[in-house]
Coordinates of C-alpha atoms and ligand atoms in Angstrom, one line a residue:
M2 CA -1.7 18.8 -22.8
K3 CA 0.8 17.8 -25.4
F4 CA 4.6 17.5 -25.0
V5 CA 7.2 18.3 -27.7
S6 CA 10.9 17.6 -28.0
T7 CA 13.5 20.3 -27.2
R8 CA 15.1 19.3 -30.5
G9 CA 11.9 19.8 -32.5
H10 CA 12.1 16.7 -34.7
A11 CA 9.7 14.4 -32.9
P12 CA 5.9 14.3 -32.9
A13 CA 4.0 15.9 -30.0
V14 CA 2.7 13.3 -27.6
G15 CA 0.4 13.1 -24.5
I16 CA 1.8 12.7 -21.0
D17 CA 1.4 8.9 -21.0
D18 CA 3.6 8.3 -24.0
A19 CA 6.1 10.9 -22.8
L20 CA 6.4 9.1 -19.4
V21 CA 6.9 5.7 -20.8
A22 CA 9.4 6.9 -23.5
G23 CA 11.6 9.0 -21.1
L24 CA 13.6 10.5 -23.9
A25 CA 12.0 11.8 -27.2
P26 CA 12.8 9.8 -30.3
D27 CA 15.0 12.6 -31.8
G28 CA 17.2 12.5 -28.7
G29 CA 15.7 15.6 -27.2
L30 CA 13.9 16.1 -23.9
Y31 CA 10.1 16.4 -23.6
V32 CA 8.8 19.8 -22.6
P33 CA 5.1 20.9 -22.4
E34 CA 3.8 22.7 -25.5
S35 CA 2.8 25.6 -23.2
I36 CA 2.9 26.2 -19.5
P37 CA -0.6 26.4 -17.9
A38 CA -1.5 29.1 -15.4
V39 CA -2.8 27.5 -12.1
D40 CA -3.8 29.1 -8.8
L41 CA -0.7 28.1 -6.9
A42 CA -0.9 31.2 -4.6
T43 CA -3.7 29.7 -2.5
P44 CA -2.1 27.6 0.2
R45 CA -3.4 24.0 0.3
A46 CA -3.7 21.9 3.5
T47 CA -1.2 19.2 2.6
L48 CA 1.7 18.7 0.3
A49 CA -0.2 16.0 -1.5
D50 CA -3.1 18.5 -2.1
T51 CA -0.7 21.0 -3.7
A52 CA 0.9 18.2 -5.8
L53 CA -2.6 17.3 -7.1
V54 CA -3.3 21.0 -8.1
T55 CA 0.2 21.3 -9.7
L56 CA 0.1 18.1 -11.7
A57 CA -3.6 18.1 -12.7
P58 CA -3.2 20.2 -15.9
W59 CA -0.4 18.0 -17.2
F60 CA -2.5 14.9 -16.8
E61 CA -5.7 16.2 -18.6
G62 CA -6.7 13.4 -20.9
S63 CA -4.3 10.9 -19.5
R64 CA -5.4 7.3 -19.0
I65 CA -4.5 7.6 -15.3
E66 CA -6.1 11.0 -14.7
S67 CA -8.6 9.5 -12.3
Q68 CA -5.8 7.9 -10.3
L69 CA -3.8 11.2 -9.9
H70 CA -5.2 11.8 -6.4
A71 CA -4.0 8.4 -5.2
L72 CA -0.6 8.8 -6.9
C73 CA 0.0 12.1 -5.3
G74 CA -1.1 10.8 -1.9
H75 CA 1.4 8.0 -2.2
A76 CA 4.4 10.0 -3.6
F77 CA 3.9 13.0 -1.3
A78 CA 3.1 11.1 1.9
F79 CA 5.9 12.8 3.9
D80 CA 6.3 16.5 4.6
A81 CA 8.6 19.1 3.1
P82 CA 8.8 21.6 5.9
L83 CA 10.1 25.2 5.5
R84 CA 12.0 25.8 8.7
P85 CA 13.1 29.3 9.8
L86 CA 16.9 29.4 10.5
A87 CA 18.6 31.7 13.0
G88 CA 18.9 34.8 10.7
P89 CA 15.9 36.9 9.7
G90 CA 14.5 35.9 6.4
D91 CA 16.6 32.7 6.3
Y92 CA 14.8 29.4 5.8
L93 CA 15.6 25.8 5.1
L94 CA 13.3 23.8 2.8
E95 CA 13.8 20.2 4.0
L96 CA 13.2 17.7 1.2
F97 CA 14.9 14.8 3.0
H98 CA 12.1 13.1 4.9
G99 CA 11.5 10.3 2.5
P100 CA 12.6 6.6 2.6
T101 CA 16.1 7.4 1.2
A102 CA 16.5 10.8 2.8
A103 CA 17.0 12.8 -0.4
F104 CA 14.6 15.0 -2.5
K105 CA 14.6 12.4 -5.3
D106 CA 12.2 10.2 -3.3
Y107 CA 9.2 12.3 -4.2
A108 CA 9.5 12.2 -7.9
A109 CA 10.8 8.6 -8.0
R110 CA 7.8 7.4 -6.1
F111 CA 5.5 9.4 -8.3
L112 CA 7.1 8.0 -11.5
A113 CA 7.0 4.4 -10.1
G114 CA 3.3 4.8 -9.3
A115 CA 2.5 6.4 -12.7
L116 CA 4.4 3.7 -14.7
G117 CA 2.7 1.0 -12.6
A118 CA -0.7 2.5 -13.3
L119 CA 0.0 2.8 -17.1
R120 CA 1.4 -0.7 -17.4
D121 CA -0.6 -3.4 -19.2
P122 CA -0.7 -6.2 -16.7
A123 CA -0.4 -8.8 -19.5
A124 CA 2.8 -7.3 -20.8
Q125 CA 6.3 -8.6 -20.2
A126 CA 7.9 -7.2 -17.0
T127 CA 10.0 -4.0 -17.4
T128 CA 13.6 -3.7 -16.3
I129 CA 14.4 -0.1 -15.1
L130 CA 18.0 0.5 -15.8
V131 CA 19.6 3.4 -13.9
A132 CA 23.1 4.8 -13.7
T133 CA 23.6 6.7 -10.4
S134 CA 26.1 8.8 -8.7
G135 CA 24.4 7.9 -5.4
D136 CA 21.0 9.3 -4.6
T137 CA 19.0 8.6 -7.7
G138 CA 19.6 4.8 -7.6
A139 CA 18.5 4.6 -4.0
A140 CA 15.3 6.6 -4.6
V141 CA 14.4 4.6 -7.7
A142 CA 15.2 1.3 -5.9
A143 CA 13.0 2.2 -3.0
A144 CA 10.2 3.4 -5.3
F145 CA 10.1 0.2 -7.4
H146 CA 11.0 -2.3 -4.7
R147 CA 8.5 -5.2 -4.8
R148 CA 6.4 -3.4 -7.4
P149 CA 4.8 -6.1 -9.6
G150 CA 5.9 -6.0 -13.2
F151 CA 9.2 -4.2 -12.6
S152 CA 12.7 -5.0 -11.8
V153 CA 15.5 -2.5 -11.3
V154 CA 19.2 -2.7 -12.3
I155 CA 21.4 -0.1 -10.7
L156 CA 24.9 0.8 -11.9
Y157 CA 27.1 2.9 -9.6
P158 CA 30.8 3.8 -9.5
D159 CA 32.7 1.7 -7.0
G160 CA 34.3 3.7 -4.2
R161 CA 32.8 7.0 -5.4
V162 CA 29.7 7.1 -3.2
S163 CA 29.6 7.4 0.6
P164 CA 29.5 4.1 2.5
R165 CA 26.0 4.8 3.6
Q166 CA 24.9 5.7 0.1
A167 CA 26.4 2.4 -1.1
H168 CA 24.5 0.5 1.5
G169 CA 21.3 2.4 0.5
L170 CA 21.8 1.1 -3.0
E171 CA 22.5 -2.5 -2.0
C172 CA 20.0 -3.0 0.8
W173 CA 16.9 -3.9 -1.2
G174 CA 17.1 -7.4 -2.7
D175 CA 14.0 -9.0 -4.3
N176 CA 13.5 -7.3 -7.7
V177 CA 16.3 -4.7 -7.2
H178 CA 19.9 -5.6 -8.4
A179 CA 22.8 -3.2 -7.6
Y180 CA 26.1 -3.4 -9.4
R181 CA 29.4 -1.7 -8.6
V182 CA 31.3 -0.7 -11.7
D183 CA 35.0 0.0 -11.8
G184 CA 35.0 3.6 -13.2
S185 CA 33.2 6.9 -12.8
F186 CA 29.6 7.9 -12.9
D187 CA 30.1 8.8 -16.6
D188 CA 31.2 5.2 -17.3
C189 CA 28.0 3.9 -15.7
Q190 CA 26.0 6.4 -17.7
R191 CA 27.7 5.3 -20.9
L192 CA 26.9 1.6 -20.2
A193 CA 23.3 2.4 -19.5
K194 CA 22.9 4.5 -22.6
Q195 CA 24.4 1.9 -24.8
A196 CA 22.1 -0.8 -23.4
L197 CA 19.1 1.4 -23.8
S198 CA 19.9 2.1 -27.5
D199 CA 20.8 -1.6 -28.3
P200 CA 18.1 -2.8 -30.6
T201 CA 18.9 -6.6 -30.2
L202 CA 18.7 -6.2 -26.4
R203 CA 15.5 -4.2 -26.6
A204 CA 13.9 -6.8 -28.8
R205 CA 14.4 -9.4 -26.1
I206 CA 13.6 -7.5 -22.9
A207 CA 11.4 -4.5 -22.0
L208 CA 13.9 -1.8 -20.8
G209 CA 13.0 1.4 -19.2
T210 CA 14.8 4.2 -17.4
A211 CA 14.0 6.6 -14.6
N212 CA 16.7 9.2 -14.8
S213 CA 16.2 12.9 -14.2
I214 CA 15.4 13.8 -17.8
S215 CA 12.1 11.9 -17.5
L216 CA 9.1 14.2 -17.2
G217 CA 7.8 11.9 -14.5
R218 CA 10.8 13.0 -12.4
L219 CA 10.7 16.6 -13.4
L220 CA 7.0 17.6 -13.1
P221 CA 6.3 16.3 -9.5
Q222 CA 9.2 18.3 -8.1
A223 CA 7.3 21.6 -8.8
A224 CA 4.9 20.6 -6.0
Y225 CA 7.1 21.2 -3.0
Y226 CA 8.2 24.6 -4.2
A227 CA 4.6 25.6 -4.9
H228 CA 3.5 24.4 -1.5
A229 CA 6.3 26.2 0.5
A230 CA 5.9 29.4 -1.5
A231 CA 2.1 29.6 -1.2
H232 CA 2.3 29.1 2.6
H233 CA 5.2 31.5 3.0
H234 CA 3.6 34.2 0.8
T235 CA 0.3 34.0 2.6
A236 CA 1.9 34.2 6.0
S237 CA 4.5 37.0 5.2
G238 CA 3.3 38.8 2.1
H239 CA 6.7 38.0 0.5
A240 CA 7.7 35.9 -2.4
L241 CA 10.0 33.0 -1.5
N242 CA 13.4 33.2 -3.2
L243 CA 15.2 29.9 -3.6
I244 CA 18.9 28.7 -3.6
I245 CA 19.0 25.2 -5.1
P246 CA 22.0 22.8 -4.9
T247 CA 22.3 21.9 -8.6
G248 CA 23.7 19.1 -10.7
N249 CA 21.6 18.0 -13.7
L250 CA 19.2 21.0 -13.2
G251 CA 16.1 18.8 -12.6
N252 CA 15.2 20.4 -9.3
A253 CA 15.9 23.9 -10.6
C254 CA 13.8 23.3 -13.7
A255 CA 11.0 22.2 -11.5
A256 CA 11.3 25.4 -9.5
Y257 CA 11.2 27.4 -12.7
L258 CA 8.0 25.6 -13.8
A259 CA 6.4 26.2 -10.4
R260 CA 7.0 29.9 -10.8
A261 CA 5.9 30.0 -14.4
M262 CA 2.6 28.2 -13.4
G263 CA 1.9 30.9 -10.8
A264 CA 3.6 30.0 -7.6
P265 CA 4.9 33.0 -5.6
V266 CA 8.5 32.0 -6.0
G267 CA 10.9 34.9 -6.5
E268 CA 14.5 34.6 -7.7
I269 CA 16.1 31.2 -8.2
R270 CA 19.8 30.9 -7.7
L271 CA 21.8 27.8 -8.6
A272 CA 24.5 26.5 -6.2
C273 CA 27.0 24.3 -7.9
N274 CA 30.1 22.5 -6.6
A275 CA 33.5 22.7 -8.3
N276 CA 31.9 21.4 -11.5
D277 CA 31.3 24.9 -12.9
T278 CA 29.8 24.3 -16.3
L279 CA 26.7 26.3 -15.3
P280 CA 28.5 29.2 -13.4
Q281 CA 30.8 29.6 -16.4
F282 CA 27.8 29.8 -18.8
F283 CA 25.8 32.2 -16.6
D284 CA 28.9 34.4 -16.3
G285 CA 28.9 34.9 -20.0
V286 CA 31.1 32.1 -21.4
D287 CA 29.8 30.0 -24.3
Y288 CA 28.2 26.8 -23.0
A289 CA 30.7 24.0 -22.9
A290 CA 30.2 20.6 -21.2
Q291 CA 33.2 19.5 -19.1
P292 CA 34.5 16.2 -17.8
T293 CA 33.1 15.5 -14.3
R294 CA 35.2 16.3 -11.2
A295 CA 34.8 14.4 -8.0
T296 CA 33.7 16.6 -5.0
L297 CA 32.3 16.2 -1.5
A298 CA 28.8 17.0 -2.9
N299 CA 28.9 13.9 -5.2
A300 CA 25.3 13.9 -6.3
M301 CA 26.1 17.2 -8.1
D302 CA 29.2 15.9 -9.8
V303 CA 27.9 16.7 -13.3
G304 CA 29.9 18.3 -16.1
A305 CA 27.1 18.2 -18.7
P306 CA 23.8 19.1 -16.9
S307 CA 21.2 17.1 -18.7
N308 CA 18.3 19.5 -18.2
F309 CA 20.1 22.5 -19.6
E310 CA 18.4 21.8 -22.9
R311 CA 15.0 22.5 -21.2
L312 CA 16.1 25.8 -19.7
R313 CA 17.4 26.9 -23.2
H314 CA 14.1 25.8 -24.7
W315 CA 12.2 28.1 -22.3
H316 CA 14.2 31.2 -23.1
V317 CA 14.3 33.0 -26.4
D318 CA 18.1 33.1 -26.4
D319 CA 21.1 32.7 -24.2
A320 CA 21.0 36.4 -23.1
A321 CA 17.5 35.9 -21.8
L322 CA 18.5 32.7 -20.0
R323 CA 21.5 34.4 -18.4
A324 CA 19.3 37.2 -17.2
A325 CA 17.0 34.7 -15.5
F326 CA 19.4 32.9 -13.2
V327 CA 22.5 33.4 -11.1
A328 CA 24.8 30.4 -10.7
R329 CA 27.8 30.1 -8.4
S330 CA 30.5 27.4 -7.9
V331 CA 31.5 26.4 -4.4
D332 CA 34.7 24.5 -3.9
D333 CA 35.3 21.6 -1.4
A334 CA 37.2 23.8 1.1
T335 CA 34.3 26.2 1.3
I336 CA 31.8 23.3 1.6
R337 CA 33.9 22.0 4.6
A338 CA 34.1 25.5 6.2
T339 CA 30.3 26.0 5.7
I340 CA 29.5 22.7 7.4
R341 CA 31.9 23.3 10.2
A342 CA 30.4 26.8 11.0
A343 CA 26.7 25.8 10.4
P344 CA 25.7 24.5 13.9
A345 CA 26.8 27.8 15.6
R346 CA 25.7 30.1 12.8
H347 CA 22.4 28.6 11.7
D348 CA 21.7 25.9 14.3
I349 CA 21.7 23.1 11.7
V350 CA 24.1 20.5 10.2
P351 CA 23.8 20.6 6.4
C352 CA 24.8 17.8 4.0
P353 CA 27.6 18.7 1.6
H354 CA 25.1 19.5 -1.2
T355 CA 23.0 21.7 1.1
A356 CA 26.2 23.4 2.2
T357 CA 26.8 24.8 -1.3
A358 CA 23.4 26.6 -1.1
L359 CA 24.0 27.7 2.5
H360 CA 27.2 29.3 1.4
L361 CA 25.4 31.3 -1.3
L362 CA 22.9 32.5 1.3
E363 CA 25.8 33.7 3.6
T364 CA 27.3 35.6 0.7
L365 CA 24.0 37.3 -0.1
R366 CA 23.6 38.4 3.5
T367 CA 27.2 39.8 3.6
Q368 CA 26.2 41.8 0.5
G369 CA 23.2 43.3 2.4
D370 CA 20.5 41.3 0.6
G371 CA 17.4 41.5 2.9
R372 CA 14.9 39.3 1.0
D373 CA 13.4 36.0 2.2
W374 CA 15.6 33.1 1.0
A375 CA 15.0 29.3 1.3
V376 CA 18.1 27.1 1.1
V377 CA 16.9 23.9 -0.4
A378 CA 18.1 20.9 1.7
T379 CA 18.4 18.2 -0.9
A380 CA 19.7 15.4 1.4
H381 CA 19.9 14.5 5.1
P382 CA 23.3 15.0 6.6
A383 CA 23.3 11.5 8.1
K384 CA 23.7 10.1 4.6
F385 CA 27.1 11.7 4.5
D386 CA 28.2 11.1 8.1
S387 CA 31.8 10.3 7.2
I388 CA 32.2 13.8 5.8
V389 CA 29.9 15.8 8.1
E390 CA 30.6 14.3 11.6
P391 CA 34.3 15.0 11.8
L392 CA 33.7 18.6 10.7
V393 CA 31.1 19.4 13.3
G394 CA 32.7 17.2 15.9
A395 CA 29.4 15.4 16.8
G396 CA 27.2 12.5 15.7
V397 CA 24.3 13.2 13.4
E398 CA 21.1 11.5 14.3
L399 CA 20.0 8.8 11.8
P400 CA 16.4 9.2 10.5
S401 CA 14.4 6.0 11.0
A402 CA 14.0 5.2 7.3
L403 CA 17.8 5.3 6.8
A404 CA 18.4 3.3 10.0
A405 CA 16.0 0.6 8.7
C406 CA 17.8 0.4 5.4
L407 CA 21.3 0.2 7.1
A408 CA 20.0 -2.6 9.2
R409 CA 19.3 -4.8 6.2
P410 CA 22.1 -6.9 4.6
A411 CA 23.7 -5.6 1.4
H412 CA 23.2 -7.5 -1.9
G413 CA 25.5 -5.7 -4.3
A414 CA 27.7 -7.4 -6.9
H415 CA 30.6 -6.3 -9.1
L416 CA 30.2 -5.7 -12.8
D417 CA 32.9 -5.4 -15.4
D418 CA 32.9 -2.1 -17.3
S419 CA 31.8 -3.8 -20.6
D420 CA 28.6 -3.9 -22.7
D421 CA 28.6 -7.7 -22.8
A422 CA 28.7 -8.0 -19.0
L423 CA 25.7 -5.6 -18.7
A424 CA 23.8 -7.3 -21.5
R425 CA 24.2 -10.7 -19.7
V426 CA 22.9 -9.2 -16.5
L427 CA 19.9 -7.6 -18.2
L428 CA 18.9 -10.7 -20.0
K429 CA 19.1 -12.7 -16.8
T430 CA 17.1 -10.1 -14.9
G431 CA 14.6 -9.7 -17.7
A432 CA 14.0 -13.4 -17.9
S433 CA 13.5 -13.9 -14.2
A434 CA 11.3 -10.8 -13.7
Ligands
PLP9 C1 20.5 14.8 -7.3 C2 21.0 15.7 -6.2 C3 21.3 17.0 -6.4 C4 21.2 17.7 -7.8 O1 19.9 17.7 -8.3 P1 19.6 18.0 -9.8 O2 18.2 17.9 -10.0 O3 20.4 16.9 -10.6 O4 20.2 19.4 -10.1 C5 21.6 17.8 -5.3 N1 21.7 17.3 -4.1 C6 21.4 16.0 -3.8 C7 21.5 15.5 -2.4 C8 21.0 15.1 -4.8 O5 20.8 13.9 -4.6

């Protein structure tokens, strides 16, 4: 299988090169030349089994093809249960049972394993540089922690992540270095992009990234949709429709891929927070990236969804793309009201991200929609206890992985919002790795 750039000005490459490069040399995103049809309707015993079937066609001819089974076993070692909610046809797809209690754990662990397997043991150590609005950094840190040949530098916006998210970024130590930046996520992203495109820096240290545009993050995420849909379809005879809390569109693109490969996934709806770039577009307004607005669902505070280029690539024109998805914006007041009502209404406590999707489900039911819908639970509510607990008036139980992380000391440091400060940090980290 070959991968091409969404911008069409880069040579087609195999999966190994695409994984290591992250971004295509013309600035585009790698997409598969074609989407293979796979038997994803047959339910497999474990999530790791489904992941292997889903990922195998992409890795045909890869140097690590023979290790794919082990890589899937490692990345998909924890379950993604599809739980029935109180209402008929209402389900919750729980993607938060990994080490950092968010869905990004699956793909971050797969990417770390794959890059580790592809690595030449004699080569210089690689520094993975990642800008994060909260959850990505923790998942990447956990996935690369103590992995030989890698160190991680995390940049996150000071004061704009929840206290537990901050601890989750700073609790690793060893080869993981977390830095608080005065500024927004966009400032962190700009610093990271500048460093990654700085030729003098790149000549001295091996820099890599692990953000959501990497194919190694995107492709594995199709597995949990394929797994849930196959089991649901076999048991009920119905396709599984999905409502996905959306920021950079990585998770939604993966659901799209799962369906295009043959998984019995029905409609895909996108739940956004007050950052309404996508709802505007899908309602017919010309695409226009916007500045990011801070909301309660901070991992979705995205004004320029990076994977939008992939969705455009997969549709002949904007009209076709608009016909394929529905996207809705959910404001903070509605997120709060949805969380407050959720224990009585659905017998769950959702995180603020999951609450956006839950609200869309409630709207569909009010409109009389009777299909089977899975709300995708992207993070565990305990990560956002300071928002959620006052709303529901009760404590949320801490998953054991999060408790272990909170019990470790924090190791973060402050970083000035300047290219020089970051370059110094990277040179020091690169030299000691
Ligand atoms: C990253 C994240 C999202 C958004 O996912 P995308 O793939 O960027 O659309 C939603 N919810 C949570 C909890 C996240 O961490």
